[in-house]
mmCIF file of C-alpha atoms in Angstrom:
data_model
loop_
_atom_site.group_PDB
_atom_site.id
_atom_site.type_symbol
_atom_site.label_atom_id
_atom_site.label_comp_id
_atom_site.label_asym_id
_atom_site.label_seq_id
_atom_site.Cartn_x
_atom_site.Cartn_y
_atom_site.Cartn_z
ATOM 1 C CA MET A 1 155.259 154.831 -27.687
ATOM 2 C CA LYS A 2 158.790 156.183 -28.037
ATOM 3 C CA ARG A 3 160.290 156.358 -31.505
ATOM 4 C CA SER A 4 162.846 153.621 -30.691
ATOM 5 C CA GLY A 5 160.026 151.348 -29.626
ATOM 6 C CA TRP A 6 158.286 151.823 -32.954
ATOM 7 C CA MET A 7 161.538 151.102 -34.789
ATOM 8 C CA VAL A 8 162.124 147.852 -32.936
ATOM 9 C CA LEU A 9 158.501 146.758 -33.303
ATOM 10 C CA VAL A 10 158.403 147.312 -37.047
ATOM 11 C CA LEU A 11 161.815 145.695 -37.526
ATOM 12 C CA MET A 12 160.683 142.593 -35.674
ATOM 13 C CA VAL A 13 157.462 142.396 -37.672
ATOM 14 C CA ALA A 14 159.331 142.869 -40.933
ATOM 15 C CA VAL A 15 161.920 140.199 -40.184
ATOM 16 C CA SER A 16 159.175 137.810 -39.080
ATOM 17 C CA ALA A 17 157.258 138.385 -42.301
ATOM 18 C CA TRP A 18 160.428 137.858 -44.320
ATOM 19 C CA ALA A 19 160.968 134.511 -42.609
ATOM 20 C CA ALA A 20 157.393 133.290 -43.275
ATOM 21 C CA SER A 21 157.347 130.094 -45.313
ATOM 22 C CA LYS A 22 155.274 127.100 -46.367
ATOM 23 C CA LYS A 23 156.256 123.964 -44.475
ATOM 24 C CA MET A 24 155.983 120.742 -46.438
ATOM 25 C CA THR A 25 157.303 117.201 -46.766
ATOM 26 C CA VAL A 26 159.432 115.996 -49.654
ATOM 27 C CA ALA A 27 156.389 114.219 -51.115
ATOM 28 C CA GLN A 28 154.458 117.490 -51.033
ATOM 29 C CA LEU A 29 157.400 119.220 -52.726
ATOM 30 C CA GLU A 30 157.268 116.617 -55.496
ATOM 31 C CA ASP A 31 153.520 117.215 -55.871
ATOM 32 C CA LEU A 32 154.124 120.970 -56.029
ATOM 33 C CA LEU A 33 156.691 120.604 -58.808
ATOM 34 C CA ALA A 34 154.404 118.249 -60.735
ATOM 35 C CA SER A 35 151.461 120.658 -60.499
ATOM 36 C CA GLN A 36 153.627 123.611 -61.571
ATOM 37 C CA HIS A 37 154.915 121.558 -64.518
ATOM 38 C CA GLN A 38 151.398 120.584 -65.579
ATOM 39 C CA ALA A 39 150.324 124.219 -65.379
ATOM 40 C CA GLY A 40 153.196 125.228 -67.664
ATOM 41 C CA LYS A 41 154.738 127.603 -65.135
ATOM 42 C CA SER A 42 157.965 129.336 -66.112
ATOM 43 C CA ASP A 43 161.323 128.680 -64.488
ATOM 44 C CA ALA A 44 161.159 132.048 -62.704
ATOM 45 C CA ASP A 45 157.643 131.360 -61.395
ATOM 46 C CA VAL A 46 158.531 127.896 -60.057
ATOM 47 C CA ALA A 47 161.736 129.192 -58.451
ATOM 48 C CA ALA A 48 159.766 131.973 -56.751
ATOM 49 C CA GLU A 49 157.341 129.373 -55.397
ATOM 50 C CA LEU A 50 160.214 127.276 -53.997
ATOM 51 C CA GLN A 51 161.718 130.311 -52.278
ATOM 52 C CA ASN A 52 158.787 130.181 -49.863
ATOM 53 C CA VAL A 53 159.166 126.462 -49.070
ATOM 54 C CA GLU A 54 160.572 125.124 -45.799
ATOM 55 C CA LEU A 55 161.023 121.356 -45.764
ATOM 56 C CA THR A 56 160.225 119.332 -42.653
ATOM 57 C CA GLU A 57 162.443 116.418 -43.704
ATOM 58 C CA GLU A 58 165.648 115.762 -45.624
ATOM 59 C CA LEU A 59 165.727 116.200 -49.382
ATOM 60 C CA THR A 60 168.210 113.568 -50.533
ATOM 61 C CA HIS A 61 170.324 114.108 -53.614
ATOM 62 C CA SER A 62 168.872 111.029 -55.302
ATOM 63 C CA THR A 63 165.326 112.297 -54.748
ATOM 64 C CA MET A 64 166.307 115.721 -56.048
ATOM 65 C CA ASN A 65 167.718 114.113 -59.202
ATOM 66 C CA SER A 66 164.485 112.154 -59.682
ATOM 67 C CA MET A 67 162.618 115.470 -59.851
ATOM 68 C CA SER A 68 164.564 116.637 -62.922
ATOM 69 C CA PRO A 69 161.740 115.923 -65.441
ATOM 70 C CA GLU A 70 159.572 118.447 -63.558
ATOM 71 C CA VAL A 71 162.283 121.132 -63.327
ATOM 72 C CA PRO A 72 161.856 123.906 -65.924
ATOM 73 C CA GLY A 73 165.303 125.476 -65.653
ATOM 74 C CA GLN A 74 168.361 126.687 -63.786
ATOM 75 C CA LEU A 75 166.562 129.001 -61.348
ATOM 76 C CA THR A 76 164.433 126.125 -60.053
ATOM 77 C CA THR A 77 167.491 123.861 -59.834
ATOM 78 C CA GLU A 78 169.220 126.537 -57.762
ATOM 79 C CA GLN A 79 166.363 126.601 -55.255
ATOM 80 C CA LEU A 80 166.363 122.795 -55.012
ATOM 81 C CA TYR A 81 170.032 122.955 -54.037
ATOM 82 C CA VAL A 82 169.112 125.522 -51.378
ATOM 83 C CA LEU A 83 166.447 123.154 -50.025
ATOM 84 C CA GLU A 84 168.897 120.238 -50.071
ATOM 85 C CA ILE A 85 171.441 122.126 -47.940
ATOM 86 C CA ARG A 86 168.887 123.599 -45.535
ATOM 87 C CA SER A 87 167.305 120.177 -44.958
ATOM 88 C CA ALA A 88 170.605 118.263 -44.666
ATOM 89 C CA VAL A 89 170.326 117.480 -40.934
ATOM 90 C CA LEU A 90 166.552 117.045 -40.823
ATOM 91 C CA PRO A 91 164.949 113.614 -40.300
ATOM 92 C CA ALA A 92 164.797 111.468 -43.430
ATOM 93 C CA PRO A 93 161.452 110.858 -45.172
ATOM 94 C CA ALA A 94 159.476 107.926 -43.793
ATOM 95 C CA THR A 95 160.424 105.867 -46.863
ATOM 96 C CA ASP A 96 164.079 105.938 -45.700
ATOM 97 C CA ILE A 97 163.345 105.018 -42.080
ATOM 98 C CA SER A 98 163.564 101.274 -41.583
ATOM 99 C CA THR A 99 160.704 99.503 -39.852
ATOM 100 C CA ALA A 100 163.074 96.829 -38.517
ATOM 101 C CA ALA A 101 162.984 96.361 -34.762
ATOM 102 C CA ALA A 102 165.571 98.218 -32.694
ATOM 103 C CA PRO A 103 168.467 95.988 -31.617
ATOM 104 C CA ASP A 104 168.797 95.095 -27.967
ATOM 105 C CA ALA A 105 171.172 97.034 -25.704
ATOM 106 C CA ALA A 106 174.038 94.598 -26.211
ATOM 107 C CA ALA A 107 173.791 94.818 -30.016
ATOM 108 C CA GLN A 108 173.569 98.615 -29.865
ATOM 109 C CA LYS A 109 176.752 98.730 -27.803
ATOM 110 C CA ALA A 110 178.540 96.273 -30.094
ATOM 111 C CA MET A 111 177.855 98.411 -33.182
ATOM 112 C CA LEU A 112 178.916 101.582 -31.383
ATOM 113 C CA ASP A 113 182.107 99.885 -30.185
ATOM 114 C CA LYS A 114 182.873 98.970 -33.807
ATOM 115 C CA ALA A 115 182.432 102.613 -34.800
ATOM 116 C CA MET A 116 184.727 103.829 -32.002
ATOM 117 C CA ASP A 117 187.331 101.253 -32.984
ATOM 118 C CA TYR A 118 187.083 102.201 -36.662
ATOM 119 C CA ALA A 119 187.424 105.931 -35.954
ATOM 120 C CA ALA A 120 190.499 105.482 -33.733
ATOM 121 C CA LYS A 121 192.344 102.630 -35.456
ATOM 122 C CA THR A 122 191.440 103.028 -39.134
ATOM 123 C CA TYR A 123 190.152 106.519 -39.939
ATOM 124 C CA ALA A 124 192.549 108.391 -37.638
ATOM 125 C CA GLN A 125 195.446 106.397 -39.114
ATOM 126 C CA LEU A 126 194.801 107.405 -42.727
ATOM 127 C CA PRO A 127 197.976 108.523 -44.536
ATOM 128 C CA ALA A 128 198.621 112.063 -45.717
ATOM 129 C CA MET A 129 196.534 113.006 -48.748
ATOM 130 C CA SER A 130 195.733 116.004 -50.879
ATOM 131 C CA ALA A 131 192.479 116.876 -52.624
ATOM 132 C CA THR A 132 190.594 119.679 -54.293
ATOM 133 C CA LYS A 133 187.681 121.192 -52.382
ATOM 134 C CA VAL A 134 184.971 122.747 -54.550
ATOM 135 C CA THR A 135 182.876 125.200 -52.545
ATOM 136 C CA ARG A 136 179.561 126.587 -53.765
ATOM 137 C CA ARG A 137 178.062 129.471 -51.791
ATOM 138 C CA PHE A 138 174.401 130.457 -51.512
ATOM 139 C CA GLN A 139 173.341 133.600 -49.669
ATOM 140 C CA ASP A 140 170.564 136.106 -49.085
ATOM 141 C CA ASN A 141 171.038 139.846 -48.570
ATOM 142 C CA PRO A 142 174.533 139.705 -50.069
ATOM 143 C CA GLN A 143 175.314 143.393 -49.530
ATOM 144 C CA PRO A 144 173.095 145.383 -47.170
ATOM 145 C CA GLY A 145 173.487 149.051 -47.972
ATOM 146 C CA LYS A 146 171.766 152.340 -47.412
ATOM 147 C CA ASP A 147 168.449 151.016 -48.783
ATOM 148 C CA THR A 148 168.361 147.988 -46.482
ATOM 149 C CA PHE A 149 166.647 150.223 -43.965
ATOM 150 C CA ALA A 150 164.085 152.813 -45.013
ATOM 151 C CA ALA A 151 162.734 155.363 -42.528
ATOM 152 C CA LYS A 152 159.399 157.069 -42.927
ATOM 153 C CA ASN A 153 158.641 160.206 -40.946
ATOM 154 C CA ASN A 154 161.672 159.374 -38.796
ATOM 155 C CA ALA A 155 159.508 156.857 -36.942
ATOM 156 C CA THR A 156 159.436 153.427 -38.546
ATOM 157 C CA LEU A 157 161.808 151.116 -40.371
ATOM 158 C CA SER A 158 161.195 148.284 -42.811
ATOM 159 C CA VAL A 159 163.518 145.459 -43.776
ATOM 160 C CA GLN A 160 163.894 144.540 -47.422
ATOM 161 C CA GLY A 161 164.843 140.865 -47.629
ATOM 162 C CA THR A 162 165.996 138.819 -50.607
ATOM 163 C CA ALA A 163 165.789 135.108 -51.356
ATOM 164 C CA ILE A 164 168.747 132.774 -50.885
ATOM 165 C CA ARG A 165 170.569 132.576 -54.207
ATOM 166 C CA TYR A 166 173.760 131.072 -55.596
ATOM 167 C CA THR A 167 176.510 133.692 -55.329
ATOM 168 C CA ALA A 168 179.949 132.173 -55.960
ATOM 169 C CA SER A 169 182.108 129.066 -56.215
ATOM 170 C CA ALA A 170 185.790 128.342 -55.718
ATOM 171 C CA GLU A 171 188.241 125.457 -55.946
ATOM 172 C CA THR A 172 190.827 125.183 -53.171
ATOM 173 C CA PRO A 173 193.688 122.702 -52.735
ATOM 174 C CA VAL A 174 193.540 121.033 -49.308
ATOM 175 C CA SER A 175 195.681 118.534 -47.435
ATOM 176 C CA LEU A 176 194.571 115.912 -44.927
ATOM 177 C CA HIS A 177 196.389 113.780 -42.409
ATOM 178 C CA GLY A 178 194.745 111.116 -40.319
ATOM 179 C CA GLY A 179 191.501 112.039 -42.060
ATOM 180 C CA VAL A 180 191.692 115.589 -40.663
ATOM 181 C CA GLU A 181 191.757 118.548 -43.029
ATOM 182 C CA ASN A 182 194.620 120.902 -42.223
ATOM 183 C CA ALA A 183 193.859 124.548 -41.477
ATOM 184 C CA PRO A 184 193.671 126.587 -44.694
ATOM 185 C CA ALA A 185 196.295 129.118 -45.661
ATOM 186 C CA LYS A 186 195.547 132.741 -44.884
ATOM 187 C CA GLU A 187 193.270 134.192 -47.564
ATOM 188 C CA LYS A 188 193.646 137.599 -49.167
ATOM 189 C CA THR A 189 189.900 138.044 -49.708
ATOM 190 C CA ASN A 190 188.443 141.015 -47.817
ATOM 191 C CA TRP A 191 185.670 139.057 -46.117
ATOM 192 C CA GLY A 192 183.086 141.186 -44.364
ATOM 193 C CA ASP A 193 183.421 144.300 -46.437
ATOM 194 C CA ASN A 194 182.598 142.240 -49.537
ATOM 195 C CA GLY A 195 179.213 141.347 -48.025
ATOM 196 C CA MET A 196 180.208 137.732 -47.273
ATOM 197 C CA ILE A 197 181.582 135.582 -44.485
ATOM 198 C CA ALA A 198 184.080 132.734 -44.577
ATOM 199 C CA MET A 199 184.435 129.678 -42.355
ATOM 200 C CA GLU A 200 187.971 129.441 -41.028
ATOM 201 C CA GLY A 201 189.928 126.746 -39.226
ATOM 202 C CA GLN A 202 189.600 122.995 -39.544
ATOM 203 C CA PRO A 203 186.414 120.959 -40.033
ATOM 204 C CA PRO A 204 185.511 118.714 -37.064
ATOM 205 C CA ALA A 205 187.667 115.577 -36.825
ATOM 206 C CA LEU A 206 185.664 112.340 -36.810
ATOM 207 C CA ASN A 207 187.725 110.598 -34.151
ATOM 208 C CA ALA A 208 187.675 113.653 -31.871
ATOM 209 C CA VAL A 209 183.890 113.962 -32.123
ATOM 210 C CA LEU A 210 183.338 110.303 -31.222
ATOM 211 C CA GLN A 211 185.812 110.483 -28.341
ATOM 212 C CA GLU A 212 184.166 113.609 -26.920
ATOM 213 C CA ALA A 213 180.684 112.134 -27.306
ATOM 214 C CA GLN A 214 181.795 108.978 -25.496
ATOM 215 C CA ALA A 215 183.483 110.998 -22.739
ATOM 216 C CA ALA A 216 180.297 113.024 -22.279
ATOM 217 C CA GLY A 217 178.390 109.760 -21.850
ATOM 218 C CA LYS A 218 175.557 110.998 -24.036
ATOM 219 C CA ILE A 219 175.425 108.615 -26.997
ATOM 220 C CA ASN A 220 172.054 106.948 -27.544
ATOM 221 C CA TRP A 221 170.510 104.626 -30.129
ATOM 222 C CA VAL A 222 167.934 106.442 -32.293
ATOM 223 C CA ARG A 223 166.848 104.390 -35.333
ATOM 224 C CA TRP A 224 167.724 102.429 -38.453
ATOM 225 C CA GLU A 225 167.954 104.633 -41.544
ATOM 226 C CA MET A 226 168.721 104.038 -45.215
ATOM 227 C CA VAL A 227 171.643 106.138 -46.515
ATOM 228 C CA ASN A 228 172.573 105.733 -50.175
ATOM 229 C CA GLY A 229 170.722 102.432 -50.272
ATOM 230 C CA MET A 230 172.463 101.015 -47.185
ATOM 231 C CA GLN A 231 170.865 100.438 -43.803
ATOM 232 C CA THR A 232 172.745 102.374 -41.134
ATOM 233 C CA ALA A 233 172.539 102.473 -37.358
ATOM 234 C CA VAL A 234 171.921 106.027 -36.144
ATOM 235 C CA TYR A 235 173.056 107.286 -32.735
ATOM 236 C CA SER A 236 172.444 110.707 -31.234
ATOM 237 C CA PHE A 237 175.055 112.436 -29.096
ATOM 238 C CA SER A 238 175.593 115.626 -27.117
ATOM 239 C CA VAL A 239 178.800 117.263 -25.878
ATOM 240 C CA ASP A 240 178.706 120.016 -23.256
ATOM 241 C CA LYS A 241 181.026 123.008 -23.252
ATOM 242 C CA LYS A 242 183.407 121.589 -20.630
ATOM 243 C CA LYS A 243 184.236 118.565 -22.785
ATOM 244 C CA SER A 244 183.988 120.264 -26.182
ATOM 245 C CA HIS A 245 186.826 121.186 -28.515
ATOM 246 C CA TYR A 246 184.379 122.118 -31.282
ATOM 247 C CA ALA A 247 185.908 125.249 -32.790
ATOM 248 C CA VAL A 248 183.706 127.794 -34.548
ATOM 249 C CA SER A 249 185.584 130.478 -36.494
ATOM 250 C CA TYR A 250 184.273 133.012 -39.006
ATOM 251 C CA CYS A 251 185.567 136.058 -40.821
ATOM 252 C CA CYS A 252 184.556 138.870 -40.587
ATOM 253 C CA PHE A 253 182.405 141.242 -38.531
ATOM 254 C CA PRO A 254 182.780 145.008 -37.921
ATOM 255 C CA GLU A 255 184.608 146.275 -34.846
ATOM 256 C CA THR A 256 182.328 147.770 -32.191
ATOM 257 C CA SER A 257 184.157 151.075 -32.203
ATOM 258 C CA GLN A 258 183.962 151.301 -35.991
ATOM 259 C CA ALA A 259 180.278 150.505 -36.450
ATOM 260 C CA GLY A 260 178.640 153.454 -38.171
ATOM 261 C CA ASN A 261 175.101 154.540 -37.431
ATOM 262 C CA ILE A 262 172.212 153.969 -39.772
ATOM 263 C CA ALA A 263 171.475 157.179 -41.608
ATOM 264 C CA MET A 264 167.717 157.588 -41.728
ATOM 265 C CA ARG A 265 166.086 158.628 -44.932
ATOM 266 C CA GLY A 266 165.795 162.401 -44.826
ATOM 267 C CA THR A 267 168.530 162.751 -42.181
ATOM 268 C CA GLU A 268 171.605 161.799 -44.223
ATOM 269 C CA THR A 269 174.669 163.970 -43.797
ATOM 270 C CA ALA A 270 176.959 165.059 -46.571
ATOM 271 C CA GLY A 271 179.800 162.693 -47.308
ATOM 272 C CA GLY A 272 178.196 159.647 -45.714
ATOM 273 C CA ALA A 273 174.645 159.725 -46.984
ATOM 274 C CA GLY A 274 172.744 156.603 -46.157
ATOM 275 C CA ASN A 275 175.739 154.398 -45.321
ATOM 276 C CA TYR A 276 174.878 151.643 -42.856
ATOM 277 C CA MET A 277 178.496 150.943 -41.949
ATOM 278 C CA ASN A 278 181.122 153.611 -42.441
ATOM 279 C CA ASN A 279 184.828 152.766 -42.751
ATOM 280 C CA ALA A 280 184.518 149.643 -40.612
ATOM 281 C CA ASN A 281 187.493 147.665 -39.373
ATOM 282 C CA TRP A 282 186.759 143.953 -39.506
ATOM 283 C CA LYS A 283 187.493 141.195 -37.017
ATOM 284 C CA ASN A 284 187.201 137.417 -36.830
ATOM 285 C CA TRP A 285 184.781 135.754 -34.447
ATOM 286 C CA LYS A 286 185.687 132.437 -32.907
ATOM 287 C CA GLY A 287 184.745 130.263 -29.977
ATOM 288 C CA THR A 288 184.712 126.723 -28.594
ATOM 289 C CA GLU A 289 181.090 125.647 -28.337
ATOM 290 C CA PRO A 290 178.933 122.802 -27.036
ATOM 291 C CA TYR A 291 177.309 120.768 -29.801
ATOM 292 C CA HIS A 292 175.071 117.833 -30.593
ATOM 293 C CA GLY A 293 174.284 115.670 -33.570
ATOM 294 C CA GLU A 294 173.946 112.171 -35.006
ATOM 295 C CA ILE A 295 176.367 109.446 -36.110
ATOM 296 C CA PHE A 296 175.437 107.081 -38.981
ATOM 297 C CA VAL A 297 177.224 103.729 -38.757
ATOM 298 C CA ASP A 298 177.504 100.725 -41.060
ATOM 299 C CA PRO A 299 176.367 98.005 -38.603
ATOM 300 C CA LYS A 300 178.568 95.333 -40.202
ATOM 301 C CA THR A 301 181.899 97.167 -40.318
ATOM 302 C CA GLY A 302 181.578 100.112 -37.922
ATOM 303 C CA VAL A 303 182.440 102.541 -40.741
ATOM 304 C CA VAL A 304 180.925 105.982 -40.116
ATOM 305 C CA VAL A 305 179.193 107.069 -43.326
ATOM 306 C CA ARG A 306 177.709 110.363 -42.104
ATOM 307 C CA LEU A 307 178.093 112.845 -39.272
ATOM 308 C CA ASP A 308 175.504 115.539 -38.420
ATOM 309 C CA LEU A 309 176.646 118.406 -36.202
ATOM 310 C CA GLN A 310 174.866 121.436 -34.723
ATOM 311 C CA ALA A 311 176.741 123.994 -32.650
ATOM 312 C CA GLU A 312 174.830 125.294 -29.633
ATOM 313 C CA LEU A 313 175.428 129.025 -30.069
ATOM 314 C CA LYS A 314 174.223 131.895 -27.915
ATOM 315 C CA GLY A 315 171.689 134.467 -29.073
ATOM 316 C CA SER A 316 174.280 137.200 -28.636
ATOM 317 C CA ASP A 317 176.822 135.518 -30.958
ATOM 318 C CA PRO A 318 177.374 137.030 -34.423
ATOM 319 C CA VAL A 319 176.770 133.532 -35.833
ATOM 320 C CA ARG A 320 173.403 132.362 -34.548
ATOM 321 C CA VAL A 321 173.165 128.954 -36.276
ATOM 322 C CA GLU A 322 175.705 126.499 -37.643
ATOM 323 C CA LYS A 323 174.487 123.118 -38.883
ATOM 324 C CA GLN A 324 176.607 120.817 -40.961
ATOM 325 C CA ARG A 325 176.519 117.335 -42.417
ATOM 326 C CA ILE A 326 179.664 115.487 -43.419
ATOM 327 C CA ASP A 327 179.275 112.532 -45.796
ATOM 328 C CA TYR A 328 182.066 109.963 -46.079
ATOM 329 C CA GLY A 329 182.604 107.712 -49.070
ATOM 330 C CA GLU A 330 185.080 105.331 -50.649
ATOM 331 C CA VAL A 331 187.624 106.738 -53.113
ATOM 332 C CA LYS A 332 190.719 105.291 -54.746
ATOM 333 C CA VAL A 333 194.031 106.852 -53.711
ATOM 334 C CA GLY A 334 196.750 105.206 -55.754
ATOM 335 C CA ASP A 335 195.954 101.493 -55.628
ATOM 336 C CA LYS A 336 194.204 101.688 -52.253
ATOM 337 C CA ALA A 337 190.530 102.276 -51.445
ATOM 338 C CA VAL A 338 189.960 104.574 -48.458
ATOM 339 C CA ILE A 339 186.956 106.166 -46.741
ATOM 340 C CA VAL A 340 187.274 109.971 -46.703
ATOM 341 C CA PRO A 341 185.042 113.065 -46.612
ATOM 342 C CA VAL A 342 183.321 113.477 -49.984
ATOM 343 C CA GLN A 343 180.825 116.251 -49.236
ATOM 344 C CA THR A 344 179.948 118.724 -46.501
ATOM 345 C CA LEU A 345 176.703 120.729 -46.426
ATOM 346 C CA ILE A 346 176.648 123.732 -44.086
ATOM 347 C CA ASP A 347 173.742 125.998 -43.107
ATOM 348 C CA THR A 348 174.520 129.194 -41.168
ATOM 349 C CA LEU A 349 172.539 132.162 -39.915
ATOM 350 C CA GLU A 350 174.489 135.227 -38.908
ATOM 351 C CA GLN A 351 174.029 138.831 -37.837
ATOM 352 C CA PRO A 352 176.224 140.758 -40.291
ATOM 353 C CA TYR A 353 176.300 143.823 -38.020
ATOM 354 C CA PRO A 354 175.965 142.472 -34.458
ATOM 355 C CA ASP A 355 177.356 145.534 -32.674
ATOM 356 C CA SER A 356 174.929 148.054 -34.130
ATOM 357 C CA PRO A 357 171.744 148.422 -32.012
ATOM 358 C CA THR A 358 169.486 148.246 -35.046
ATOM 359 C CA GLY A 359 171.738 145.801 -36.877
ATOM 360 C CA ARG A 360 170.880 143.143 -34.301
ATOM 361 C CA PHE A 361 167.552 142.754 -36.072
ATOM 362 C CA VAL A 362 169.180 141.974 -39.428
ATOM 363 C CA PHE A 363 169.914 138.323 -40.225
ATOM 364 C CA ARG A 364 171.593 136.689 -43.190
ATOM 365 C CA HIS A 365 171.728 133.064 -44.305
ATOM 366 C CA THR A 366 174.897 131.704 -45.860
ATOM 367 C CA LEU A 367 174.939 128.135 -47.159
ATOM 368 C CA PHE A 368 178.001 126.176 -48.259
ATOM 369 C CA ALA A 369 178.165 123.000 -50.347
ATOM 370 C CA GLU A 370 181.702 121.570 -50.281
ATOM 371 C CA ASP A 371 182.637 118.663 -52.542
ATOM 372 C CA TYR A 372 186.014 116.897 -52.392
ATOM 373 C CA LYS A 373 187.583 115.455 -55.531
ATOM 374 C CA ASP A 374 190.915 114.324 -57.006
ATOM 375 C CA TYR A 375 192.275 112.671 -53.873
ATOM 376 C CA GLN A 376 195.997 111.963 -54.188
ATOM 377 C CA ALA A 377 198.637 110.492 -51.898
ATOM 378 C CA GLY A 378 200.396 113.267 -49.983
ATOM 379 C CA SER A 379 203.695 113.637 -48.192
#
């Protein structure tokens, strides 16, 4: 086999091994924490165990809080937050799925019509507001460098992966009009060369999503589900590329012409020994993509309490996965109660170096937890 074939083979095996995990339900996660607690395991040991867990259903915040007596420390708490974000758009545990009979077609349509009416005539008419967005970031492989790839006998490569960990947080003032968050001001952070990415542009607008889903004619009843103690009507939807205005925008990825070569161990040259990317110029990546998801509706009022969204990205895109969940809740702005975004959970998978032949086998998860607070009337 040619040397390049060996390199690709070993890279694929290494990445696959890195991604190996134990799939389990939330109930099994609770049992795992209880057994670790009874065994007197340390915070570091329990956190390491959770790093290998992949949930098959949603870990709700209330359930996560109920686990606190079994949590030995901050490292374990950190991994529970990781599991919460990564499971945000998964099906709820069976205990949260209502056994009530599905409504007939007429009732399904009536509830959906209420939601469409609410989104267009109430949510989209919200006055200007300001708020503070608190963003927490979790990431693996925060800064791949010369030791990310190790060559032996100039023939094989191995990938050294790290667990997803909390990396940073920031508070940002934001403004909203008609329930839509305005595009952020241009940042001075050198994204990309600091080993991180940033989501740019505006979050999806509720009214626009519902309108596009309706225009696509692909909204279907799915189930009853309990959300924060309230029974909601859940509808699935899908929007193809021709009807989509779903904007995906990230900063930053290296320019093709500036992507340096991987320097193999034992073949480094003076002045650039072992650098994976040398003097890269960085560029944004953006696109308008098809997407699908679920809408969670209060059957009595038509208020949308949750929106799940998954962009349908191509395998050649620098961002391979984008899943997000937007939760809406009631807050007081002045003397008026309004329904606004209160939290967004975002799970992404990207290729930090998509234009390097070998870099296409390197993947990085970046998770965002965005909480909105201090809503005020705007101008």
